[in-house]
Coordinates of C-alpha atoms in Angstrom, one line a residue:
Chain A
M1 CA 6.9 13.6 -29.2
D2 CA 6.4 14.2 -25.6
G3 CA 9.1 15.3 -23.1
L4 CA 10.1 11.9 -21.7
T5 CA 10.7 10.3 -25.1
Q6 CA 13.0 13.1 -25.9
S7 CA 15.1 12.6 -22.9
H8 CA 15.8 9.1 -24.1
T9 CA 17.7 8.5 -27.3
G10 CA 16.0 6.8 -30.2
R11 CA 17.0 3.6 -31.9
S12 CA 19.3 5.6 -34.1
G13 CA 20.9 7.5 -31.1
F14 CA 20.4 11.2 -30.7
P15 CA 17.2 12.8 -32.1
P16 CA 18.0 15.4 -34.7
A17 CA 17.5 18.4 -32.5
Y18 CA 20.4 17.2 -30.3
L19 CA 22.9 17.2 -33.1
D20 CA 21.9 20.7 -34.3
R21 CA 25.0 22.8 -33.5
V22 CA 23.1 26.1 -33.2
G23 CA 22.5 27.5 -29.7
S24 CA 24.0 27.3 -26.3
S25 CA 20.9 28.0 -24.3
F26 CA 19.3 25.1 -22.4
T27 CA 15.9 26.8 -22.3
D28 CA 15.9 27.3 -26.1
F29 CA 17.0 23.7 -26.6
L30 CA 14.1 22.4 -24.4
A31 CA 11.7 24.5 -26.4
T32 CA 12.5 22.4 -29.5
A33 CA 13.3 19.1 -27.9
A34 CA 10.9 18.8 -24.9
P35 CA 8.7 21.9 -24.7
D36 CA 6.5 20.5 -22.0
L37 CA 9.4 20.6 -19.5
L38 CA 9.3 24.4 -19.7
P39 CA 7.3 26.2 -17.1
S40 CA 6.5 29.1 -19.6
R41 CA 4.9 26.7 -22.0
R42 CA 2.2 25.6 -19.7
Q43 CA -1.4 26.8 -20.0
V44 CA -2.8 28.1 -16.7
P45 CA -6.6 28.2 -16.7
S46 CA -7.9 31.7 -16.5
V47 CA -9.0 31.7 -12.9
N48 CA -7.2 33.0 -10.0
A49 CA -4.9 30.2 -9.0
G50 CA -2.9 32.2 -6.3
D51 CA -4.2 30.0 -3.4
L52 CA -3.0 26.7 -5.0
T53 CA 0.6 27.1 -4.0
P54 CA 2.6 28.4 -1.0
H55 CA 4.1 31.8 -1.4
G56 CA 7.6 32.7 -0.4
T57 CA 8.1 36.1 1.2
T58 CA 11.1 38.3 2.1
I59 CA 14.5 38.4 0.4
V60 CA 17.2 41.0 0.9
A61 CA 20.5 41.6 -0.7
V62 CA 23.3 44.1 0.1
T63 CA 26.6 44.9 -1.5
Y64 CA 29.8 45.2 0.7
A65 CA 33.4 45.9 0.1
G66 CA 34.2 42.4 -1.1
G67 CA 31.1 41.4 -3.0
V68 CA 27.5 40.9 -2.2
L69 CA 25.3 39.1 0.4
M70 CA 21.8 37.8 0.0
G71 CA 19.5 36.5 2.8
G72 CA 15.9 35.2 3.0
D73 CA 13.6 34.2 5.8
R74 CA 12.3 30.7 6.1
R75 CA 8.6 31.1 5.9
A76 CA 6.1 30.1 3.1
T77 CA 2.4 31.0 3.5
M78 CA -0.9 29.8 2.0
G79 CA -3.5 32.4 2.8
N80 CA -3.6 32.7 6.5
L81 CA -1.6 29.4 7.1
I82 CA 2.1 29.0 7.5
S83 CA 2.7 26.2 5.0
S84 CA 6.4 25.9 5.7
R85 CA 8.7 27.1 8.4
D86 CA 12.0 25.9 6.9
I87 CA 11.7 26.6 3.2
E88 CA 14.9 27.8 1.6
K89 CA 14.4 30.6 -0.8
V90 CA 18.0 31.7 -1.6
Y91 CA 20.0 29.5 -3.9
P92 CA 23.3 29.6 -5.7
A93 CA 22.7 30.2 -9.4
D94 CA 26.2 29.3 -10.3
T95 CA 29.7 29.7 -8.7
W96 CA 29.5 33.6 -8.9
S97 CA 25.9 34.4 -8.4
V98 CA 22.9 33.7 -6.2
I99 CA 19.2 34.0 -6.7
G100 CA 16.4 34.6 -4.1
I101 CA 12.7 34.1 -4.9
A102 CA 9.5 35.6 -3.6
G103 CA 6.1 34.6 -4.9
A104 CA 4.5 31.3 -6.0
A105 CA 6.9 28.7 -4.5
G106 CA 6.3 25.8 -6.9
I107 CA 6.8 27.8 -10.0
A108 CA 9.7 29.7 -8.4
I109 CA 11.7 26.6 -7.5
E110 CA 11.2 25.1 -10.9
M111 CA 12.4 28.4 -12.4
V112 CA 15.6 28.4 -10.2
K113 CA 16.3 24.8 -11.2
L114 CA 16.0 25.6 -14.8
Y115 CA 18.1 28.7 -14.4
Q116 CA 20.9 26.8 -12.7
V117 CA 21.0 24.3 -15.6
E118 CA 20.8 27.1 -18.1
L119 CA 23.9 28.8 -16.7
E120 CA 25.8 25.6 -16.3
H121 CA 24.8 24.4 -19.8
Y122 CA 26.0 27.7 -21.4
E123 CA 29.3 27.3 -19.6
K124 CA 29.8 23.8 -20.7
I125 CA 29.0 24.4 -24.3
E126 CA 30.8 27.7 -24.7
G127 CA 33.6 27.0 -22.4
L128 CA 33.0 30.5 -21.0
T129 CA 30.7 31.7 -18.2
L130 CA 28.1 34.3 -19.2
S131 CA 28.8 37.9 -18.2
L132 CA 26.9 39.0 -15.0
D133 CA 24.7 41.3 -17.2
G134 CA 24.0 38.4 -19.5
K135 CA 22.9 36.2 -16.6
A136 CA 20.6 39.0 -15.3
N137 CA 19.1 39.4 -18.7
R138 CA 18.5 35.7 -19.2
L139 CA 16.6 35.6 -15.9
A140 CA 14.5 38.5 -17.0
Q141 CA 13.4 36.5 -20.1
M142 CA 12.3 33.7 -18.0
I143 CA 10.2 35.9 -15.7
R144 CA 8.7 37.4 -18.8
G145 CA 7.6 34.0 -19.9
N146 CA 5.7 33.6 -16.7
L147 CA 3.6 36.7 -17.2
G148 CA 0.4 34.8 -18.0
A149 CA 0.6 32.8 -14.8
A150 CA 1.5 35.9 -12.8
L151 CA -1.8 37.6 -13.8
Q152 CA -3.6 34.6 -12.4
G153 CA -1.9 35.0 -9.0
L154 CA 1.2 32.8 -9.6
A155 CA 3.7 35.7 -9.8
V156 CA 7.4 34.9 -9.2
V157 CA 9.6 37.9 -8.4
P158 CA 13.3 37.0 -8.0
L159 CA 16.2 38.9 -6.7
F160 CA 19.5 38.2 -8.4
A161 CA 23.0 39.1 -7.2
G162 CA 26.5 38.2 -8.2
F163 CA 30.2 38.9 -8.2
D164 CA 31.1 40.6 -11.4
L165 CA 34.4 38.9 -12.7
D166 CA 34.7 41.6 -15.4
A167 CA 34.2 44.5 -13.1
A168 CA 36.1 47.5 -14.4
A169 CA 38.9 48.8 -12.0
G170 CA 37.6 51.0 -9.3
T171 CA 34.0 49.8 -9.4
T172 CA 32.3 47.5 -6.8
P173 CA 32.3 43.9 -8.0
G174 CA 29.1 43.0 -6.1
R175 CA 26.0 43.8 -8.1
I176 CA 22.3 43.4 -7.4
F177 CA 19.4 43.1 -9.9
S178 CA 15.7 43.3 -9.1
Y179 CA 12.8 42.3 -11.4
D180 CA 9.1 42.9 -11.8
V181 CA 6.5 40.4 -12.9
T182 CA 6.7 41.6 -16.5
G183 CA 10.4 40.8 -16.7
G184 CA 11.6 44.3 -16.1
N185 CA 15.2 44.1 -14.9
Y186 CA 16.5 46.9 -12.7
E187 CA 20.1 47.2 -11.2
E188 CA 20.0 48.3 -7.7
R189 CA 22.2 50.7 -5.8
G190 CA 23.7 49.2 -2.7
Y191 CA 20.8 47.2 -1.4
A192 CA 17.4 45.7 -2.4
A193 CA 14.6 43.7 -1.1
V194 CA 11.6 41.7 -2.6
G195 CA 8.6 40.0 -1.2
S196 CA 5.8 40.9 1.2
G197 CA 8.1 42.2 3.9
S198 CA 10.3 44.1 1.6
L199 CA 8.9 47.5 2.6
F200 CA 10.1 47.0 6.2
A201 CA 13.3 45.3 5.2
K202 CA 14.2 48.2 2.9
N203 CA 13.4 50.8 5.7
S204 CA 15.7 48.8 8.0
L205 CA 18.5 48.8 5.4
K206 CA 18.1 52.5 4.8
K207 CA 19.2 53.1 8.3
T208 CA 21.8 50.4 8.8
W209 CA 23.5 50.0 5.4
R210 CA 26.4 52.1 4.3
S211 CA 28.6 51.7 1.3
G212 CA 32.0 50.1 2.0
L213 CA 30.8 48.0 5.0
D214 CA 33.0 45.0 5.8
G215 CA 31.5 41.5 5.4
D216 CA 30.6 41.0 9.1
A217 CA 28.9 44.4 9.4
A218 CA 27.0 43.9 6.1
T219 CA 25.8 40.4 7.2
R220 CA 24.4 42.0 10.3
T221 CA 22.4 44.5 8.3
V222 CA 20.9 41.6 6.3
V223 CA 19.8 39.6 9.3
E224 CA 18.5 42.7 11.0
A225 CA 16.5 43.7 8.0
L226 CA 14.9 40.2 8.0
Y227 CA 14.2 40.6 11.6
D228 CA 12.5 43.9 11.1
A229 CA 10.5 42.5 8.2
A230 CA 9.3 39.6 10.4
D231 CA 8.5 42.1 13.1
D232 CA 5.8 43.8 11.0
D233 CA 4.9 41.4 8.2
S234 CA 3.0 38.3 9.2
A235 CA 4.1 36.4 6.1
T236 CA 7.8 36.8 7.0
G237 CA 9.3 34.4 9.6
G238 CA 11.7 35.7 12.2
P239 CA 14.6 33.8 13.8
D240 CA 13.2 30.5 15.4
P241 CA 15.3 29.5 18.4
V242 CA 12.9 26.8 19.4
R243 CA 13.4 24.9 16.2
R244 CA 16.8 26.4 15.6
L245 CA 15.7 27.8 12.2
Y246 CA 17.5 31.0 11.1
P247 CA 17.6 32.9 7.9
I248 CA 19.5 31.6 4.9
V249 CA 22.4 33.9 4.0
Y250 CA 24.7 33.5 1.1
R251 CA 28.0 35.5 0.5
V252 CA 29.4 35.9 -2.9
D253 CA 33.0 37.2 -3.0
A254 CA 36.1 36.6 -5.1
E255 CA 36.1 33.0 -3.9
G256 CA 32.6 32.3 -5.1
A257 CA 29.2 31.7 -3.5
V258 CA 29.2 30.3 0.0
R259 CA 26.3 29.7 2.3
L260 CA 26.9 31.0 5.8
T261 CA 26.7 28.4 8.5
D262 CA 23.6 28.2 10.7
A263 CA 25.8 28.8 13.7
E264 CA 27.2 32.0 12.3
V265 CA 23.7 33.4 11.4
A266 CA 22.2 32.2 14.7
G267 CA 24.9 34.1 16.5
I268 CA 24.1 37.3 14.7
A269 CA 20.4 36.8 15.1
D270 CA 20.7 36.1 18.8
T271 CA 22.8 39.3 19.3
I272 CA 20.1 41.3 17.5
V273 CA 17.3 39.8 19.6
G274 CA 19.3 40.4 22.7
E275 CA 20.0 44.1 21.9
R276 CA 16.3 44.7 21.0
A277 CA 15.2 43.1 24.3
A278 CA 17.7 45.2 26.3
A279 CA 16.5 48.4 24.6
D280 CA 12.9 47.5 25.4
R281 CA 13.8 46.8 29.1
E282 CA 15.3 50.3 29.2
N283 CA 12.0 51.7 28.0
V284 CA 10.1 49.8 30.7
D285 CA 12.6 51.1 33.3
R286 CA 11.8 54.6 32.1
G287 CA 8.2 54.0 32.7
F288 CA 6.8 53.4 29.2
Chain B
M1 CA 17.2 7.2 -59.9
T2 CA 19.8 5.2 -61.7
M3 CA 22.2 2.7 -60.1
P4 CA 25.1 2.6 -62.6
Y5 CA 27.3 0.3 -60.6
Y6 CA 26.7 -2.4 -58.1
A7 CA 28.8 -2.4 -54.9
S8 CA 28.5 -5.1 -52.4
A9 CA 27.6 -4.2 -48.8
E10 CA 30.9 -5.5 -47.7
Q11 CA 32.8 -3.3 -50.2
V12 CA 30.8 -0.2 -49.1
M13 CA 31.5 -0.7 -45.5
R14 CA 35.2 -1.5 -46.1
D15 CA 35.4 1.8 -48.1
R16 CA 33.8 3.8 -45.5
S17 CA 36.0 2.4 -42.7
E18 CA 39.0 3.1 -44.7
Y19 CA 37.8 6.7 -45.3
A20 CA 37.1 7.2 -41.7
R21 CA 40.4 5.7 -40.5
K22 CA 42.4 7.8 -42.9
G23 CA 40.7 11.0 -41.7
I24 CA 41.3 10.1 -38.1
S25 CA 45.0 9.1 -38.6
R26 CA 45.8 12.6 -39.9
G27 CA 45.1 14.1 -36.5
R28 CA 47.2 14.3 -33.4
S29 CA 46.7 11.9 -30.5
V30 CA 44.8 12.1 -27.3
A31 CA 45.5 9.9 -24.3
V32 CA 43.0 9.3 -21.5
L33 CA 44.5 7.6 -18.4
T34 CA 43.2 6.6 -15.0
Y35 CA 45.2 7.9 -12.1
A36 CA 44.9 7.7 -8.3
D37 CA 42.2 10.4 -8.0
G38 CA 40.3 9.9 -11.2
V39 CA 40.8 10.2 -14.9
L40 CA 43.4 12.3 -16.7
F41 CA 43.0 13.6 -20.3
I42 CA 46.0 14.6 -22.3
A43 CA 45.5 15.9 -25.8
E44 CA 48.2 17.2 -28.2
N45 CA 46.4 20.4 -29.2
P46 CA 48.2 23.7 -30.1
S47 CA 44.8 25.6 -29.9
S48 CA 43.7 26.8 -26.5
T49 CA 40.1 27.5 -27.6
L50 CA 39.2 24.7 -30.0
H51 CA 39.1 22.0 -27.3
K52 CA 39.4 18.2 -27.9
V53 CA 38.5 17.5 -24.2
G54 CA 35.4 18.7 -22.5
E55 CA 33.0 18.4 -19.6
I56 CA 29.7 16.5 -20.2
Y57 CA 28.3 16.3 -16.6
D58 CA 29.3 16.3 -13.0
R59 CA 31.3 13.0 -13.1
I60 CA 31.6 12.5 -16.9
G61 CA 34.2 13.9 -19.3
F62 CA 34.7 13.6 -23.1
A63 CA 37.7 13.5 -25.3
A64 CA 37.8 13.2 -29.1
V65 CA 40.0 13.1 -32.2
G66 CA 39.3 13.6 -35.8
R67 CA 37.2 16.2 -37.5
Y68 CA 36.5 19.1 -35.2
S69 CA 33.1 20.1 -36.5
E70 CA 31.8 16.5 -36.1
F71 CA 33.0 15.7 -32.6
E72 CA 32.0 19.2 -31.4
S73 CA 28.4 18.6 -32.5
L74 CA 28.6 15.2 -30.7
R75 CA 30.0 16.8 -27.6
V76 CA 27.1 19.4 -27.6
A77 CA 24.6 16.6 -28.1
G78 CA 26.1 14.7 -25.1
V79 CA 25.9 17.8 -22.9
R80 CA 22.3 18.3 -24.0
L81 CA 21.3 14.7 -23.3
A82 CA 23.0 14.8 -19.9
D83 CA 21.3 18.1 -18.9
V84 CA 17.9 17.1 -20.1
R85 CA 18.1 13.8 -18.2
G86 CA 19.4 15.5 -15.1
Y87 CA 16.8 18.2 -15.3
S88 CA 13.8 15.9 -15.8
Y89 CA 14.9 13.1 -13.4
N90 CA 17.8 13.8 -11.1
R91 CA 21.5 14.6 -11.4
R92 CA 22.4 11.1 -10.1
D93 CA 20.5 9.5 -13.0
V94 CA 23.0 10.7 -15.6
T95 CA 25.5 8.0 -16.2
G96 CA 28.5 7.6 -18.5
R97 CA 26.8 4.4 -19.9
V98 CA 23.8 6.3 -21.1
I99 CA 26.0 9.0 -22.8
A100 CA 28.2 6.2 -24.4
N101 CA 25.2 4.3 -25.6
A102 CA 23.8 7.4 -27.3
Y103 CA 27.0 8.0 -29.0
A104 CA 27.3 4.4 -30.1
Q105 CA 23.9 4.4 -31.6
T106 CA 24.4 7.7 -33.4
L107 CA 27.8 6.9 -34.8
G108 CA 26.4 3.4 -35.9
A109 CA 23.5 5.0 -37.6
I110 CA 25.6 7.6 -39.4
F111 CA 28.1 4.9 -40.5
T112 CA 25.5 2.6 -42.1
E113 CA 23.0 5.1 -43.4
Q114 CA 25.0 8.1 -44.7
M115 CA 27.4 8.4 -47.6
K116 CA 30.2 9.8 -45.4
P117 CA 30.9 8.4 -42.0
Y118 CA 31.9 10.6 -39.2
E119 CA 35.8 10.8 -39.0
V120 CA 35.9 10.7 -35.2
E121 CA 36.9 8.6 -32.4
L122 CA 35.6 9.4 -28.9
C123 CA 36.2 8.5 -25.3
V124 CA 33.6 9.0 -22.6
A125 CA 35.0 8.8 -19.1
E126 CA 33.3 8.6 -15.8
V127 CA 34.8 8.8 -12.3
G128 CA 33.2 6.9 -9.4
D129 CA 33.8 7.0 -5.7
S130 CA 36.8 4.7 -6.0
S131 CA 39.2 3.8 -8.8
E132 CA 37.5 0.5 -9.3
S133 CA 34.3 2.2 -10.3
D134 CA 36.0 4.5 -12.9
Q135 CA 34.9 3.8 -16.5
L136 CA 36.5 4.5 -19.8
Y137 CA 34.4 3.9 -22.9
R138 CA 36.1 4.0 -26.3
L139 CA 33.8 4.7 -29.3
T140 CA 34.9 4.3 -32.8
F141 CA 33.5 5.9 -36.1
D142 CA 31.3 2.7 -36.8
G143 CA 29.5 2.9 -33.4
S144 CA 31.3 0.1 -31.7
V145 CA 31.8 0.7 -28.0
V146 CA 34.5 -0.9 -25.8
D147 CA 34.9 -0.5 -22.1
E148 CA 38.6 -0.2 -21.5
P149 CA 40.5 -0.5 -18.2
D150 CA 43.5 1.7 -17.4
F151 CA 43.8 3.9 -20.5
V152 CA 42.5 4.8 -24.0
V153 CA 44.7 6.3 -26.8
M154 CA 43.1 7.7 -30.0
G155 CA 44.3 9.5 -33.1
G156 CA 47.1 9.4 -35.6
Q157 CA 49.8 7.7 -33.6
A158 CA 47.5 5.6 -31.4
E159 CA 49.4 2.4 -31.9
A160 CA 52.8 3.8 -31.1
V161 CA 51.5 5.7 -28.1
T162 CA 49.6 2.7 -26.8
A163 CA 52.8 0.5 -27.0
R164 CA 54.7 3.1 -25.1
L165 CA 52.0 3.4 -22.4
R166 CA 51.8 -0.4 -22.0
E167 CA 55.4 -0.3 -20.9
D168 CA 55.2 2.7 -18.5
F169 CA 51.6 2.8 -17.2
R170 CA 50.7 1.6 -13.8
A171 CA 47.4 1.8 -12.1
G172 CA 46.9 4.3 -9.3
L173 CA 49.8 6.7 -10.2
P174 CA 49.6 10.2 -8.6
L175 CA 48.6 13.0 -11.0
S176 CA 52.1 14.3 -11.7
E177 CA 53.5 10.9 -12.5
A178 CA 50.5 9.9 -14.7
L179 CA 50.9 13.1 -16.5
M180 CA 54.6 12.6 -17.2
V181 CA 53.9 9.0 -18.4
G182 CA 51.2 10.2 -20.7
V183 CA 53.2 13.2 -22.0
R184 CA 56.3 11.1 -22.6
A185 CA 54.2 8.5 -24.6
L186 CA 52.6 11.3 -26.7
S187 CA 55.9 13.1 -27.2
A188 CA 57.7 9.9 -28.3
S189 CA 55.6 9.7 -31.5
S190 CA 54.5 13.2 -32.1
P191 CA 55.1 14.6 -35.5
A192 CA 55.4 18.0 -33.9
M193 CA 58.7 17.0 -32.2
P194 CA 62.0 17.1 -33.9
G195 CA 62.9 13.7 -35.5
N196 CA 59.3 12.7 -35.1
G197 CA 59.8 12.4 -31.4
S198 CA 62.7 9.9 -31.5
G199 CA 64.6 12.2 -29.2
D200 CA 64.0 12.5 -25.5
G201 CA 62.2 15.9 -25.6
L202 CA 58.8 16.5 -24.2
L203 CA 55.9 18.4 -25.8
P204 CA 55.8 22.0 -24.4
A205 CA 52.8 23.0 -22.3
A206 CA 51.6 25.2 -25.1
Q207 CA 51.1 22.1 -27.3
L208 CA 49.1 20.3 -24.7
E209 CA 45.5 20.3 -23.5
V210 CA 45.2 18.7 -20.2
A211 CA 42.1 18.1 -18.0
V212 CA 41.2 15.9 -15.1
L213 CA 38.0 14.3 -13.7
D214 CA 39.0 14.5 -10.0
R215 CA 36.8 12.4 -7.8
R216 CA 37.8 14.4 -4.7
R217 CA 36.1 17.5 -6.1
P218 CA 32.5 18.0 -4.9
K219 CA 29.8 17.7 -7.6
R220 CA 31.5 18.9 -10.9
A221 CA 34.7 16.8 -11.1
F222 CA 36.0 18.2 -14.4
R223 CA 38.8 20.7 -14.2
R224 CA 41.2 22.0 -16.9
V225 CA 44.8 22.0 -15.9
V226 CA 46.3 25.2 -17.4
G227 CA 48.8 27.9 -17.0
A228 CA 51.0 27.8 -14.0
A229 CA 49.4 24.6 -12.6
L230 CA 50.3 22.7 -15.8
G231 CA 53.7 24.2 -15.9
S232 CA 54.6 23.1 -12.4
L233 CA 53.2 19.6 -13.0
L234 CA 55.4 19.3 -16.1
G235 CA 58.4 20.5 -14.1
D236 CA 58.3 23.7 -16.1
G237 CA 59.8 21.8 -19.0
G238 CA 57.7 23.6 -21.6
G239 CA 57.7 27.3 -20.7
P240 CA 54.6 29.3 -19.9
A241 CA 51.3 27.9 -21.1
P242 CA 48.3 30.2 -22.0
E243 CA 46.0 30.9 -19.2
A244 CA 42.4 29.6 -19.5
A245 CA 39.9 32.1 -20.7
T246 CA 36.9 31.3 -18.6
H247 CA 35.6 34.9 -18.2
A248 CA 37.0 37.0 -21.0
H249 CA 34.3 39.8 -21.4
A250 CA 34.7 43.5 -21.9
P251 CA 35.0 45.2 -18.5
S252 CA 31.6 46.2 -17.0
A253 CA 30.6 48.7 -14.4
P254 CA 27.4 48.9 -12.3
Q255 CA 24.8 51.2 -13.8
P256 CA 21.9 51.5 -11.4
G257 CA 19.0 53.2 -12.8
T258 CA 20.1 52.5 -16.4
P259 CA 18.6 49.4 -18.0
A260 CA 21.4 47.2 -19.4
G261 CA 22.1 48.0 -23.0
L262 CA 20.5 51.4 -22.9
G263 CA 23.3 53.4 -21.3
D264 CA 26.3 55.3 -22.8
P265 CA 26.4 54.5 -26.5
A266 CA 30.2 53.9 -26.1
A267 CA 29.6 51.3 -23.5
P268 CA 30.3 47.6 -24.7
D269 CA 26.8 46.4 -24.1
T270 CA 24.9 49.3 -25.8
A271 CA 23.8 48.6 -29.4
G272 CA 24.8 51.1 -32.1
G273 CA 27.1 54.0 -31.2
A274 CA 29.0 56.1 -33.7
V275 CA 31.3 54.3 -36.1
D276 CA 33.3 57.4 -36.6
G277 CA 32.6 58.9 -33.2
P278 CA 34.4 61.8 -31.6
A279 CA 36.4 59.4 -29.6
D280 CA 38.2 58.3 -32.7
A281 CA 38.8 61.8 -33.9
G282 CA 42.2 62.3 -32.3
E283 CA 43.6 59.0 -33.3
S284 CA 45.1 57.6 -36.5

């Protein structure tokens, strides 16, 4: 049976797979009921397909005293072209976690969509949210399923961060997990970045981030790291005051995941640009 | 295969109906009421983990009475159908009618084709943008589906509770009043109350499972009313209710550099570990 027939009910109601009580995973359920809806079940011809889809670039995440922040630039590229100036690459995964994506945009967005349903589905069926480690591990399995496509140029590398509701007393509730294309899952200390500009973003965070920063200071380190990445990486977009496009930044704290307003991020970005310009003018005044 | 006795189709159906009705009437009751901001579910349910009321999708809720294993598998099927449809089309394309139809067809098929009918009665509720567009579907064990205005009562004392609600219910009540109307109606005929509820007492919060579909909430309208919130809505008549367990996991700590599940053998997420480890030595 193909996928669409299975999303309708038959003449006698639910198909048998729906009434099977076993399993609270949406992905596992799709694998039996509608396997062609799963990105990992698709055959990719063995040619390099990397030029077929836009690629997303830089994502950064940092922890701070109250939780965790994640930000992403707005550019997607296809080869030498900028295919999108306003793509969003950071999404809430559920109330307590966010996911940012770098790599083949088409596959990545489908994966995020599936992942969001996966977490919500588990929550509805079990009446309980997954633990943060459980969520991170589930995402690793989805990335692992994409390994075949990754080897043909359609790699997706996410960054996952969340507020740990079960954090033991005295530990930081904000946690960050990074991945590699084979599904390797690594918890990061303090900050992390993925994508083509991640080298520059990490170098920036190395100098600006400290443990125990408050929310505002930590937000600034995120925006500044993206600015530094855009400065040196052609595939990462900087703040765009002409079109009023600024990085997307999510904050996850005890209240849940919230997207910072464009005005707030624009204010920080403008401050950073102003400071850099002032510093450069001083250099010019000194005769450089 | 031998067919020792002949039974008319009429007789078979009558027997099955009677069987299903008997099973359902043994259980406690559930009332689903519309109120000013949406739909209110009140179940008489002493368990805080085996739910009779659940979330199906953003604007759709579910309530059931009867045999737990049977309505639980139907609830899971409803969640699956809603999520598959929402994932392959759009979240807007999941409607209460689709879910109710699937339940009706499934229950109808089981009733006619299988030896034992499901001993369940379901209500699928959907909130719209205004109280006029709220929908309550009642589904019975034989697959009949009825679109009810105002309220639905199911379970053992359904008739008595319905009669009581007919007197007290008014459309567009605020949440606290709608809850009191519903709890009073359930308490009046509850076998758990002294004198079968002939007194004026109300069921305590610990005996109730309460949830709402609140149209004012963005996206997911379903919310359980538990703990202190339920106590204060009931005027604290029933003592403290158990808190909801939405994130009850063993405590975890960040372990950068250590792959999850490969750390300290004593950690809750690491496989193995000593059964009679040194940590136990000093105890017992």
